[in-house]
Short mmCIF file of C-alpha atoms and ligand atoms in Angstrom, two decimals:
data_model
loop_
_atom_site.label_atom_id
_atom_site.label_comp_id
_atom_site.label_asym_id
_atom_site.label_seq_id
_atom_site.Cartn_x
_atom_site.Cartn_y
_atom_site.Cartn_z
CA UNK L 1 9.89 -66.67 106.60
CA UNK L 2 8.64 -69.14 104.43
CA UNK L 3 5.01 -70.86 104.53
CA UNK L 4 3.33 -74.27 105.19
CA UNK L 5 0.39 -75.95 104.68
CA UNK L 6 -1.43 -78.16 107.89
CA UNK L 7 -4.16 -79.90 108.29
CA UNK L 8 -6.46 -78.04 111.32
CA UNK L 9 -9.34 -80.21 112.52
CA UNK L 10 -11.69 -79.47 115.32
CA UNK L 11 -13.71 -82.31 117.03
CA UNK L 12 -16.99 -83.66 117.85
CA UNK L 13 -18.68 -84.24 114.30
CA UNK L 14 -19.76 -87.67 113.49
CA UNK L 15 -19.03 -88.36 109.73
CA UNK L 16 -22.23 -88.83 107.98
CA UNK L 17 -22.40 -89.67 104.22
CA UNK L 18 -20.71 -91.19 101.05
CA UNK L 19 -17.05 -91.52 99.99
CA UNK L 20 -15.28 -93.05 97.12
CA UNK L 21 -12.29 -94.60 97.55
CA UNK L 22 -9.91 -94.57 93.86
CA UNK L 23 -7.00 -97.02 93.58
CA UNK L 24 -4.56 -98.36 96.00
CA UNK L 25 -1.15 -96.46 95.99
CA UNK L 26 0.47 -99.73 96.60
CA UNK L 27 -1.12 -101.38 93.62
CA UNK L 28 -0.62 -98.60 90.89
CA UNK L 29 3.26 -97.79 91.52
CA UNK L 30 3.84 -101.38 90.95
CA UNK L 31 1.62 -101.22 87.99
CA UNK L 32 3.59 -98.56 86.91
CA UNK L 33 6.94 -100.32 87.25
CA UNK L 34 5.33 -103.69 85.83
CA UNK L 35 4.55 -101.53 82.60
CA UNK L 36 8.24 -101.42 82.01
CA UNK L 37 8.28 -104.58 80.85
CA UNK L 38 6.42 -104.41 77.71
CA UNK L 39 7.19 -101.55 74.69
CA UNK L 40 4.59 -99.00 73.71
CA UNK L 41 1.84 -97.89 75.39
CA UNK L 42 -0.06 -99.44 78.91
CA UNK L 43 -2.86 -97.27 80.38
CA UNK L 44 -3.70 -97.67 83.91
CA UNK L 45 -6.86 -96.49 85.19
CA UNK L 46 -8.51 -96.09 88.60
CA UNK L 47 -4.89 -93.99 89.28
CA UNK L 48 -5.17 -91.70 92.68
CA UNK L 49 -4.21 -88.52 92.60
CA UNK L 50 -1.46 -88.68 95.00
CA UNK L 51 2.19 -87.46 95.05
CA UNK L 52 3.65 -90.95 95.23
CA UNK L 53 2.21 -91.23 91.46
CA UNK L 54 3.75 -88.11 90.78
CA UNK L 55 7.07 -89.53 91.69
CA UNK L 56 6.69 -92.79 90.22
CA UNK L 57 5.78 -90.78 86.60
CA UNK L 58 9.08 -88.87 87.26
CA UNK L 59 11.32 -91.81 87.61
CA UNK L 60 10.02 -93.62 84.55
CA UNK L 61 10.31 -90.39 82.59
CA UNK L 62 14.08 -90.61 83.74
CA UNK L 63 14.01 -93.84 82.32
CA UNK L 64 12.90 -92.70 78.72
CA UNK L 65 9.02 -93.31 79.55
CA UNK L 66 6.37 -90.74 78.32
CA UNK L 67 3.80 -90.42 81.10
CA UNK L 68 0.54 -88.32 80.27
CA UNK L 69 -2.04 -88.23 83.26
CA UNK L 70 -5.30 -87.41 82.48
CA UNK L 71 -8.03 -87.44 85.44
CA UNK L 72 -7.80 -91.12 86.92
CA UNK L 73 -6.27 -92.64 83.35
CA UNK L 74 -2.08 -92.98 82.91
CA UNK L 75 -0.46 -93.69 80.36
CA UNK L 76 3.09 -95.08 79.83
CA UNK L 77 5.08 -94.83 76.77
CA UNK L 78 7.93 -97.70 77.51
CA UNK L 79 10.26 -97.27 74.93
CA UNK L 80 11.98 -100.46 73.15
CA UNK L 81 14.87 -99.95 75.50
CA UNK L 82 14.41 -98.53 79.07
CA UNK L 83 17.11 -96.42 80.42
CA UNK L 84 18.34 -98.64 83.75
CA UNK L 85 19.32 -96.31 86.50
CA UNK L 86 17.31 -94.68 89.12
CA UNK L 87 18.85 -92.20 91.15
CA UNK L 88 18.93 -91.85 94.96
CA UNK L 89 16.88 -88.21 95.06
CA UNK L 90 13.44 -90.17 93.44
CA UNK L 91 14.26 -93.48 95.35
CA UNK L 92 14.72 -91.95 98.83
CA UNK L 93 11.08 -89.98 98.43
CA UNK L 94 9.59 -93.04 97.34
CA UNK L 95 10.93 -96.62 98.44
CA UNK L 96 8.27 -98.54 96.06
CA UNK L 97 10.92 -96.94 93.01
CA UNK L 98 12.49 -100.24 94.21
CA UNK L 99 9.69 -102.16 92.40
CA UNK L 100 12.16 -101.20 88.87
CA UNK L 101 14.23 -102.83 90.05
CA UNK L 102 12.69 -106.95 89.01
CA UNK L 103 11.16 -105.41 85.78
CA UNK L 104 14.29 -103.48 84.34
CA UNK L 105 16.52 -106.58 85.14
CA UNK L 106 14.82 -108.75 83.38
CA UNK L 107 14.70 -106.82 80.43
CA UNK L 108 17.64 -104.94 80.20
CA UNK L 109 19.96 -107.51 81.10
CA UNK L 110 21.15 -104.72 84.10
CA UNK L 111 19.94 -101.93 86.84
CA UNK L 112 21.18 -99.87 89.15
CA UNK L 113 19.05 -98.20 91.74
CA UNK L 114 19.87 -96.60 94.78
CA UNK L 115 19.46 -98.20 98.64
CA UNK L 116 15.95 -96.52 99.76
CA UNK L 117 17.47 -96.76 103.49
CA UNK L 118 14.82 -97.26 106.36
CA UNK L 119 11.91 -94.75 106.79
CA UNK L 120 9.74 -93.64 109.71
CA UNK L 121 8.24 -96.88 110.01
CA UNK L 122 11.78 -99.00 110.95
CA UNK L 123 14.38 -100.45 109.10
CA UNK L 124 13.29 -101.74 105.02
CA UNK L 125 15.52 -104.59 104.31
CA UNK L 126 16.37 -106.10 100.62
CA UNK L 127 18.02 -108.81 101.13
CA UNK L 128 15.13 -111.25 100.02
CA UNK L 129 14.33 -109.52 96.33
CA UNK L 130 18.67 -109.68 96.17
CA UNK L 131 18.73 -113.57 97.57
CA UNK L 132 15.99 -114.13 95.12
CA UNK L 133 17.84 -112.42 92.02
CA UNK L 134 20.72 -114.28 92.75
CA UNK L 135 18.50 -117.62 92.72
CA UNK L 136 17.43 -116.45 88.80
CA UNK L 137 20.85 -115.86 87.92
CA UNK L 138 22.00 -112.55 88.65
CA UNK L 139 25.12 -111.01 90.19
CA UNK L 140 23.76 -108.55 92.61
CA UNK L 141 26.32 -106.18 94.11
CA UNK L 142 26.57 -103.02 96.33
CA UNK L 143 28.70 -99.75 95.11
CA UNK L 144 28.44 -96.39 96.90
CA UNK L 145 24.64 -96.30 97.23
CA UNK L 146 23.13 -98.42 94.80
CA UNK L 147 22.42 -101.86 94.35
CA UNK L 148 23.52 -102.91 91.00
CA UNK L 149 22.07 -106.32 89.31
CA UNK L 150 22.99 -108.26 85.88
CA UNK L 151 22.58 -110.89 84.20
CA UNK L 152 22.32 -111.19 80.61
CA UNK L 153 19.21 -113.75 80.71
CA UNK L 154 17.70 -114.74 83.54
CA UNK L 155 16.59 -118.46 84.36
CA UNK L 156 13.74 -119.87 86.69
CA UNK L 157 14.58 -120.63 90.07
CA UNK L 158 12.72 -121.96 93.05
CA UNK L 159 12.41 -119.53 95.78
CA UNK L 160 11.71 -119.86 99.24
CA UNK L 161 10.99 -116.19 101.48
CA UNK L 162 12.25 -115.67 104.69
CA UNK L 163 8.89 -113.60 105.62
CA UNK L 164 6.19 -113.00 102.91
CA UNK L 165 7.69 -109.06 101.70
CA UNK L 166 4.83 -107.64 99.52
CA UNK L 167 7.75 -105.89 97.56
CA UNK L 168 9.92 -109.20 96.98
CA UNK L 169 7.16 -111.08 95.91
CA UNK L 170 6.45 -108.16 92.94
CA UNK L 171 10.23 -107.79 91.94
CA UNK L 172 10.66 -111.54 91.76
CA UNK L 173 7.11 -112.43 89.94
CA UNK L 174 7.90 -109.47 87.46
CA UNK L 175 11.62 -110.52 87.01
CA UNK L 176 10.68 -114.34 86.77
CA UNK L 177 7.98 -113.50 84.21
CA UNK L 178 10.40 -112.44 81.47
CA UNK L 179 12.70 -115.58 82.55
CA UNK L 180 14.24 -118.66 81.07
CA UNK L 181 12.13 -121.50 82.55
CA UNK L 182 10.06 -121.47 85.33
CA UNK L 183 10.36 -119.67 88.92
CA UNK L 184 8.05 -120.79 92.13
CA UNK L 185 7.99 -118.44 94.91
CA UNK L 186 7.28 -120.27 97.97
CA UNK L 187 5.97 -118.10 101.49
CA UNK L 188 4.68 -115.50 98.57
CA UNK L 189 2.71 -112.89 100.19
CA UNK L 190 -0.78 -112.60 99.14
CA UNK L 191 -2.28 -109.25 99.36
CA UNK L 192 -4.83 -108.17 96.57
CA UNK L 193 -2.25 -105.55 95.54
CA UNK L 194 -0.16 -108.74 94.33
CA UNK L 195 -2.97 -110.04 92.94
CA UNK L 196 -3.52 -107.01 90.96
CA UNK L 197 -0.39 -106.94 89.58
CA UNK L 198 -0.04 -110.49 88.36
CA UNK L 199 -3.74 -110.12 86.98
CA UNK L 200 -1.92 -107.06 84.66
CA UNK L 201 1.22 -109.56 83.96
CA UNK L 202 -1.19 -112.12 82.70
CA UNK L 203 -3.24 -110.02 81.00
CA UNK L 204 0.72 -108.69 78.84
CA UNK L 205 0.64 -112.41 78.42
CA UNK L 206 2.23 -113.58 81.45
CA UNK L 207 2.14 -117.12 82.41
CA UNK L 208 1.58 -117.30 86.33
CA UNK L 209 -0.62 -119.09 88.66
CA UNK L 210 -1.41 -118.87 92.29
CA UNK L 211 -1.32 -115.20 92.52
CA UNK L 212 -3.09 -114.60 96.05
CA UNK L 213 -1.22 -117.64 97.74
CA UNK L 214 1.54 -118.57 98.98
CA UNK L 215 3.26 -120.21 96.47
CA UNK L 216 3.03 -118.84 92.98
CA UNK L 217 4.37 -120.20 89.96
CA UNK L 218 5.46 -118.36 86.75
CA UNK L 219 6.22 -119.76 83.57
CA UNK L 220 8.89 -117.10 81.93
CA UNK L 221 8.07 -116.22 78.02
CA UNK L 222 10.13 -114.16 75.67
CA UNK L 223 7.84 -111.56 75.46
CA UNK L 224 5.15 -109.23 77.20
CA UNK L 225 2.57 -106.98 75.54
CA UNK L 226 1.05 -103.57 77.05
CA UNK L 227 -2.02 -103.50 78.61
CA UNK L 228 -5.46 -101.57 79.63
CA UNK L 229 -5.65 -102.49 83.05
CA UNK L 230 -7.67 -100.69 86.56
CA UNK L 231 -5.99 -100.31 89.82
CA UNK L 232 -7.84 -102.41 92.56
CA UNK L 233 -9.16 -100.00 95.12
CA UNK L 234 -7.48 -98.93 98.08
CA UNK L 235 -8.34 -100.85 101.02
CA UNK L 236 -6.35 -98.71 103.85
CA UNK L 237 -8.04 -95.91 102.52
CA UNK L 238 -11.44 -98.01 102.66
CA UNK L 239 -10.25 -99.23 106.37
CA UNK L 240 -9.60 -95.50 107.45
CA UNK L 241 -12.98 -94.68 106.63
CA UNK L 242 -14.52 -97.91 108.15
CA UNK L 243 -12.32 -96.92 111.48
CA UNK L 244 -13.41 -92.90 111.26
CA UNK L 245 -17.02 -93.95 111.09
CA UNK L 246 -16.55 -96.16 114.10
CA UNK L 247 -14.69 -93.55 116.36
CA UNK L 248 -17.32 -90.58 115.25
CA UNK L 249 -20.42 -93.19 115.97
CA UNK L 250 -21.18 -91.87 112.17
CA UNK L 251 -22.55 -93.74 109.10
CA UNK L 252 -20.89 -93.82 106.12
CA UNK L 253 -21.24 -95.80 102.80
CA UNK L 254 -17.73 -96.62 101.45
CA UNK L 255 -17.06 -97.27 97.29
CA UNK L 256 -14.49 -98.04 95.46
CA UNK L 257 -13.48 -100.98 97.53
CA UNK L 258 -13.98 -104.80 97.86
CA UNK L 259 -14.88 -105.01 101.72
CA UNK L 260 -13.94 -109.20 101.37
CA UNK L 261 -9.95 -108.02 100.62
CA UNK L 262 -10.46 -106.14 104.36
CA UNK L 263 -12.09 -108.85 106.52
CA UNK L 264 -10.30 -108.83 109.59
CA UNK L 265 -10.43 -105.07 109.57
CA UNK L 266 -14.07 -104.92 108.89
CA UNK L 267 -14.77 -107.76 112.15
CA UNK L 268 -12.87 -105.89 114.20
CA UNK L 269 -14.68 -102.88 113.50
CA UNK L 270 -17.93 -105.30 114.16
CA UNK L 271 -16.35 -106.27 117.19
CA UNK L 272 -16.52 -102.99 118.37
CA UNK L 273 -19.84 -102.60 118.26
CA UNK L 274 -20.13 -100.86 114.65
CA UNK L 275 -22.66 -102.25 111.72
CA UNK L 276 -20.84 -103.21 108.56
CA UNK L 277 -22.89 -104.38 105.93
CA UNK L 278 -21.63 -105.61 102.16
CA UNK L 279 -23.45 -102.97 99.69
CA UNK L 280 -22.90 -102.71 95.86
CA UNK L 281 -19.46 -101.69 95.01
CA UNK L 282 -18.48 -101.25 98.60
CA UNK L 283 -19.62 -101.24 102.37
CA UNK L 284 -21.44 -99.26 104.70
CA UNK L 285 -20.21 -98.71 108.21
CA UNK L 286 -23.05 -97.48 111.20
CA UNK L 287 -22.02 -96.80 115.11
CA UNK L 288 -24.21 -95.56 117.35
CA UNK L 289 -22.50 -95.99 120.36
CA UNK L 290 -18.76 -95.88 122.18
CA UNK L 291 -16.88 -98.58 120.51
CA UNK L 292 -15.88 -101.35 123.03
CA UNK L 293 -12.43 -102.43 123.24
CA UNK L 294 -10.31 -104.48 120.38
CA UNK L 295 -7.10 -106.40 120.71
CA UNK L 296 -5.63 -106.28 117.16
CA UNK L 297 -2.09 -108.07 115.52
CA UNK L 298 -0.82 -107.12 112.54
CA UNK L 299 0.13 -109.61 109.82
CA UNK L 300 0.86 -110.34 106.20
CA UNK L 301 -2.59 -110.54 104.43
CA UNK L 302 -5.28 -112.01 105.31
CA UNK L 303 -4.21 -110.83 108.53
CA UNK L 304 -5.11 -107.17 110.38
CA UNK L 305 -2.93 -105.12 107.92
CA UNK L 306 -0.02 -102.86 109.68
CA UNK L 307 -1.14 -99.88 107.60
CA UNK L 308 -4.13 -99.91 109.39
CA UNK L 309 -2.73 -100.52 112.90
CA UNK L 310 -2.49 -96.49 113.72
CA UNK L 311 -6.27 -96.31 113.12
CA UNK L 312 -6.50 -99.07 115.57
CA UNK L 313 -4.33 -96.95 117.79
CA UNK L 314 -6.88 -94.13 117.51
CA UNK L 315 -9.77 -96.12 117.72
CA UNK L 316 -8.52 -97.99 120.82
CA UNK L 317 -7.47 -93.97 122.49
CA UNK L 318 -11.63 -93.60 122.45
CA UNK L 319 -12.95 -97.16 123.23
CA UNK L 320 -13.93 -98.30 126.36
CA UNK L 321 -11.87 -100.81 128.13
CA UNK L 322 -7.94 -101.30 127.44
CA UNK L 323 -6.66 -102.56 124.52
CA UNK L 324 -3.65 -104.33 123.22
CA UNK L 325 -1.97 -103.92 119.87
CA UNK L 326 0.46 -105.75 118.55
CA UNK L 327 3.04 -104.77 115.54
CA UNK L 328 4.47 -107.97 113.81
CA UNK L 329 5.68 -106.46 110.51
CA UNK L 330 7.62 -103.34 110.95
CA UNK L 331 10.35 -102.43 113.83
CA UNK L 332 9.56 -99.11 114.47
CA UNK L 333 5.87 -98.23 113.59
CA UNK L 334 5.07 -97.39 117.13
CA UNK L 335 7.66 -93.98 116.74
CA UNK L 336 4.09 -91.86 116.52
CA UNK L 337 2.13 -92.69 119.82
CA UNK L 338 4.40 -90.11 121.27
CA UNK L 339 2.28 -87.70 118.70
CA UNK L 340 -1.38 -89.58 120.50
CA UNK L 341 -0.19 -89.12 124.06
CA UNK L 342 -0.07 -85.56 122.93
CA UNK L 343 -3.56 -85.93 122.00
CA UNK L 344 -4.46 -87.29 125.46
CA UNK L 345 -4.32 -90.47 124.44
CA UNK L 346 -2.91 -93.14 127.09
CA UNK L 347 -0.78 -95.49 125.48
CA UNK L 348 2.35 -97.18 126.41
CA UNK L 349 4.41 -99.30 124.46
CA UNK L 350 6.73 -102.56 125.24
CA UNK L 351 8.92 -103.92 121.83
CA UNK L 352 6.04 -104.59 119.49
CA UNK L 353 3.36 -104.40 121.94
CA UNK L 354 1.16 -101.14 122.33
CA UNK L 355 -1.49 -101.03 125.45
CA UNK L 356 -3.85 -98.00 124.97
CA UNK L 357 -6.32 -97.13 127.88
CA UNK L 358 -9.47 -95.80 126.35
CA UNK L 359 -10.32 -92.04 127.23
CA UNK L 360 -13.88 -91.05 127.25
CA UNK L 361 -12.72 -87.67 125.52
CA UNK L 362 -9.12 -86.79 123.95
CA UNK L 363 -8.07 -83.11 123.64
CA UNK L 364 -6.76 -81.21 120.65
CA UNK L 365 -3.43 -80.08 120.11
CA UNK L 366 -0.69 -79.33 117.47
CA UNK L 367 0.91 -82.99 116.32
CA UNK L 368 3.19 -83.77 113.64
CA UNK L 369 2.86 -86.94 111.04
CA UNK L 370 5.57 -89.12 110.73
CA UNK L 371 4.64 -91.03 108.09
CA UNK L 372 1.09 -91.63 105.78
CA UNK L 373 -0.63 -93.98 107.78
CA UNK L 374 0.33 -92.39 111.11
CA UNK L 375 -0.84 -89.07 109.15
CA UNK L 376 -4.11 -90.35 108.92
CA UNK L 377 -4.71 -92.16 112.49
CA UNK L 378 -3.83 -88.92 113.95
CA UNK L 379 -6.92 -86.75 112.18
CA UNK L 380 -9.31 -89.58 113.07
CA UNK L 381 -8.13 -89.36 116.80
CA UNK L 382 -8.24 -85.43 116.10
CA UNK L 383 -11.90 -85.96 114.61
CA UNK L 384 -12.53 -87.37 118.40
CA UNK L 385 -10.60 -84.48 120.47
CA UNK L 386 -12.57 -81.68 122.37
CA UNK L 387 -10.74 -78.64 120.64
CA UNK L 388 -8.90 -77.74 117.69
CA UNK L 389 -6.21 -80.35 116.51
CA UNK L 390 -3.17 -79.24 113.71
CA UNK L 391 -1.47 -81.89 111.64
CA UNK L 392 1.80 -80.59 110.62
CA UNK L 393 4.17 -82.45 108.34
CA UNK L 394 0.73 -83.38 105.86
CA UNK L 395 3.09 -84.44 102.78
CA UNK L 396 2.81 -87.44 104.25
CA UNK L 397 -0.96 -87.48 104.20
CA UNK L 398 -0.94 -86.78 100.78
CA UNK L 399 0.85 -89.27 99.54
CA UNK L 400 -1.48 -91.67 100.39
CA UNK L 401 -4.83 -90.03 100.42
CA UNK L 402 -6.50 -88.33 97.35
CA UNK L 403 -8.62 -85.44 98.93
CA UNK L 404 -8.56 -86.34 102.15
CA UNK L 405 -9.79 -83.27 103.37
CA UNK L 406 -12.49 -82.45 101.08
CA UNK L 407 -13.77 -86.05 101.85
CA UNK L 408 -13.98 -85.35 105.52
CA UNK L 409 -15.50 -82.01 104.73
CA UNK L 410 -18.00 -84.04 102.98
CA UNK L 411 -18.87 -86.56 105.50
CA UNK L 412 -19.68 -83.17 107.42
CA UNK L 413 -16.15 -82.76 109.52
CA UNK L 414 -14.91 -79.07 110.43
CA UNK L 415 -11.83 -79.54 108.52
CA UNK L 416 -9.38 -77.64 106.53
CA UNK L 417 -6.36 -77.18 104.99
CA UNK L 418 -4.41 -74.53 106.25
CA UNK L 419 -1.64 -71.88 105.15
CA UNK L 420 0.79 -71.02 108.03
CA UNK L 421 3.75 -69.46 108.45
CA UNK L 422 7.06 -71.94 108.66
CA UNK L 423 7.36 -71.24 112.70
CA UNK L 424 10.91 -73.31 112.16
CA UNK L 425 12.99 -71.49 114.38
CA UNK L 426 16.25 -70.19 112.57
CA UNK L 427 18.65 -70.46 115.43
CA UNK L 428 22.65 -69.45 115.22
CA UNK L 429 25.33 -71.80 116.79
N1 LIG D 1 11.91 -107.14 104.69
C1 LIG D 1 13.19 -107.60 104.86
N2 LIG D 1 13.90 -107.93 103.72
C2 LIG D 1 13.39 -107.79 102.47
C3 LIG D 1 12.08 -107.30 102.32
C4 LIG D 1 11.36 -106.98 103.46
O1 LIG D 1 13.69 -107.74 105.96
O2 LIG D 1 14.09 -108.10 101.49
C5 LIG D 1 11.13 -106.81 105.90
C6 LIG D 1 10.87 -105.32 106.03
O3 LIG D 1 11.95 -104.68 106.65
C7 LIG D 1 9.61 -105.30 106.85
C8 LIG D 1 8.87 -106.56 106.40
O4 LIG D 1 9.85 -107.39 105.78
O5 LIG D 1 9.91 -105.40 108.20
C9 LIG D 1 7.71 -106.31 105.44
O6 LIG D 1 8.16 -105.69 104.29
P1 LIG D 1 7.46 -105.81 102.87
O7 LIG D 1 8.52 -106.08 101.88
O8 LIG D 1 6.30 -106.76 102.93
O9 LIG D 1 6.88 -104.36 102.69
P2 LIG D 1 7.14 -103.37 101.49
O10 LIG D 1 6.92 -104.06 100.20
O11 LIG D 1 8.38 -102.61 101.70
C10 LIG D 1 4.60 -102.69 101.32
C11 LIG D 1 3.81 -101.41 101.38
C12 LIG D 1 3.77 -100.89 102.81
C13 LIG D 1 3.14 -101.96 103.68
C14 LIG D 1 3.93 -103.27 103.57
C15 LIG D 1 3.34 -104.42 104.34
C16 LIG D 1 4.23 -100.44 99.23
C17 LIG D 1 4.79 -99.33 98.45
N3 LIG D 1 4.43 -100.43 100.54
O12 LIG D 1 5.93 -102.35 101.73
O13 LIG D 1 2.92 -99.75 102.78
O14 LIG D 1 3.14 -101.53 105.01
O15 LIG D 1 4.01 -103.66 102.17
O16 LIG D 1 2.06 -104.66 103.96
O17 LIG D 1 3.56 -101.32 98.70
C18 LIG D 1 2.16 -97.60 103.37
O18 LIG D 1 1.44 -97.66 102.36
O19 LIG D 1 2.07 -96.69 104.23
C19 LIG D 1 3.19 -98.64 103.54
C20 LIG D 1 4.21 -98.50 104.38
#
């Protein structure tokens, strides 16, 4: 019988303390994949240590990249000419490998990576980076798996989203940027990460403007150079912290991230009845009390981000009053409440709508995480449940969160990392 790791938690400590938060995972694999458009050497710095990096490293080391990772600095070796596939074993472990997809175009004059499919969260379209391709220039077709683009030059285009996809917005700014002429993205979404990213591309020489709003504008030139550049920091990690120090009625300084690119987040917290205050480098987060009831919707940034909404979840399963949250960007992101109402939480969901009916206590038991974020709402409601609480399934977890559980151990929570057996039943049919 083989073994597996979980994550066993047992309630009732209020997190007291300091945490650092490194980069944002959805910043640095697009840094990663944006470093394929320049030869020789980028470093990125401010890298978590998570397995999504580890994955990304692999798949441009498929692609002829040398990738040395030492502590929080990575460097990429991008060779004059890139290889151009990536297969569907990488892809399908980490849907942001379709972030090569813009960058490789543009400079190989072809790619062909494989369909991610949906995940645990709903159904993960492509059709706007392909429409947008197309725009530039490029014959985008569909063979056994993979999505296969060319064009031998791309040209400008003006582009107009159907919804502003964080993922479109970096494959078409990083194709456009290598471009004949010049590309505006209209609807663009805005979040910091893409912010971060065209901040590298500018600093390789890029010629863009409006990164952060909704319409951007890039000005293609022949040539890119690599780059020095530091991963903003992670502000779903930040907002999981701001949300565990609210549900524990704990105190806890948070660093490493910008509290002004979580502002919704942060007022809803406030809202709540929990202290935030702007410190150096960071925020600090004080509750002394029950927090009181939130109504939260999730939307593109600046809105209440949807990788946050199953903290909100959690926090709502312990306030006091009902709550009502709402799920605007993915289809199927409710799938884990079934894993809360194991908890004791009392929630009950209608299409994109989620009511949860604060409990005074929830009560531990064994849950399994579906995805990252879901991975993480479920310890905080777990930090919160009378009894002992085990996260199975914690891959998930760490992919997203660099030392999660040390963290909480440091912030004073009875939490650990535990080796079980595989209790998988082996049944014969
Ligand atoms: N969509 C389409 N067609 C497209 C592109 C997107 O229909 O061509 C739809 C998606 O199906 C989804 C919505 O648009 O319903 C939003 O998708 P978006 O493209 O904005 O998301 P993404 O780039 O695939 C990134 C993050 C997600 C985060 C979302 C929204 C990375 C690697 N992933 O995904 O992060 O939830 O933006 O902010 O950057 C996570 O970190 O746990 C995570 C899921």
């Amino acid at each position: 019988m083989g073994r597996v790791e979980i994550i066993r938690v047992r309630g009732g400590a209020r997190l007291e303390g300091e945490v650092f938060v490194a980069g944002a995972k959805n910043s640095v694999l697009k840094l990663m994949a944006a470093a394929l458009l320049a030869e020789g050497r980028t470093v990125i710095e401010n890298v978590p240590r998570i397995l999504d990096v580890t994955i990304m490293a692999e798949l441009l080391r498929r692609l002829g990249c040398e990738v040395e990772w030492v502590e929080d600095e990575l460097t990429i070796d991008v060779p004059a000419e890139p290889g151009t596939e990536a297969d569907y074993d990488l892809v399908r472990r980490l849907r942001a490998s379709i972030c090569v997809l813009g960058p490789l175009l543009t400079r190989r004059g072809r790619v062909k990576v494989a369909y991610p499919g949906g995940d645990a969260i709903g159904s993960r379209g492509l059709d706007m980076h392909i429409d947008g391709l197309e725009r530039m220039g490029a014959k985008v077709s569909s063979e056994h798996g993979f999505v296969i683009a060319e064009a031998d030059r791309l040209h400008g285009a003006s582009i107009w989203l159907d919804f502003p996809s964080v993922g479109a917005t970096e494959n078409l700014v990083s194709a456009a940027a290598l471009a004949d002429g010049t590309t505006v993205i209209d609807n663009a979404a805005r979040e910091p990460e893409i912010v971060d990213i065209c901040g590298m591309l500018i600093a390789m020489g890029a010629k863009i403007s409006g990164a952060g709003e909704s319409t951007v504008l890039i000005e293609g030139v022949p040539e890119l150079k690599p780059v020095r550049h530091r991963t903003v920091g992670d502000r779903m990690v930040a907002g999981t912290w701001a949300v565990a120090a609210t549900m524990t009625r704990g105190d806890v300084l948070v660093r490493g991230a910008d509290p002004r690119n979580l502002e919704i987040a942060l007022d809803k917290i406030c809202t709540a009845g929990a202290q935030v205050s702007a410190e150096q480098d960071g925020f600090r987060v004080k509750m002394d009390h029950r927090p009181k009831a939130v109504d939260v919707v999730t939307l593109p940034y600046p809105g209440f981000p949807t990788d946050l909404m199953p903290m909100a979840i959690a926090l709502a399963a312990v306030s006091d009053g009902p709550s009502m949250v709402t799920e605007n960007v993915f289809d199927a992101r409710f799938m884990f409440v079934n894993e809360m109402a194991r908890l004791g939480a009392d929630v009950r969901t209608d299409g994109h709508h989620a009511v949860v009916r604060g409990r005074d206590q929830l009560s531990g038991a064994p849950v399994t995480a579906h995805d990252i974020r879901a991975g993480a709402g479920l310890l905080l409601a777990g930090l919160c449940a009378d009894g002992v609480t085990e996260v199975s399934d914690i891959r998930h977890i760490d992919r997203g969160y660099p030392a999660f559980v040390p963290q909480l151990q440091g912030l004073g929570a009875d939490v650990q990392r535990v080796d079980v057996p595989d209790d998988e039943l082996a049944l014969e049919f």
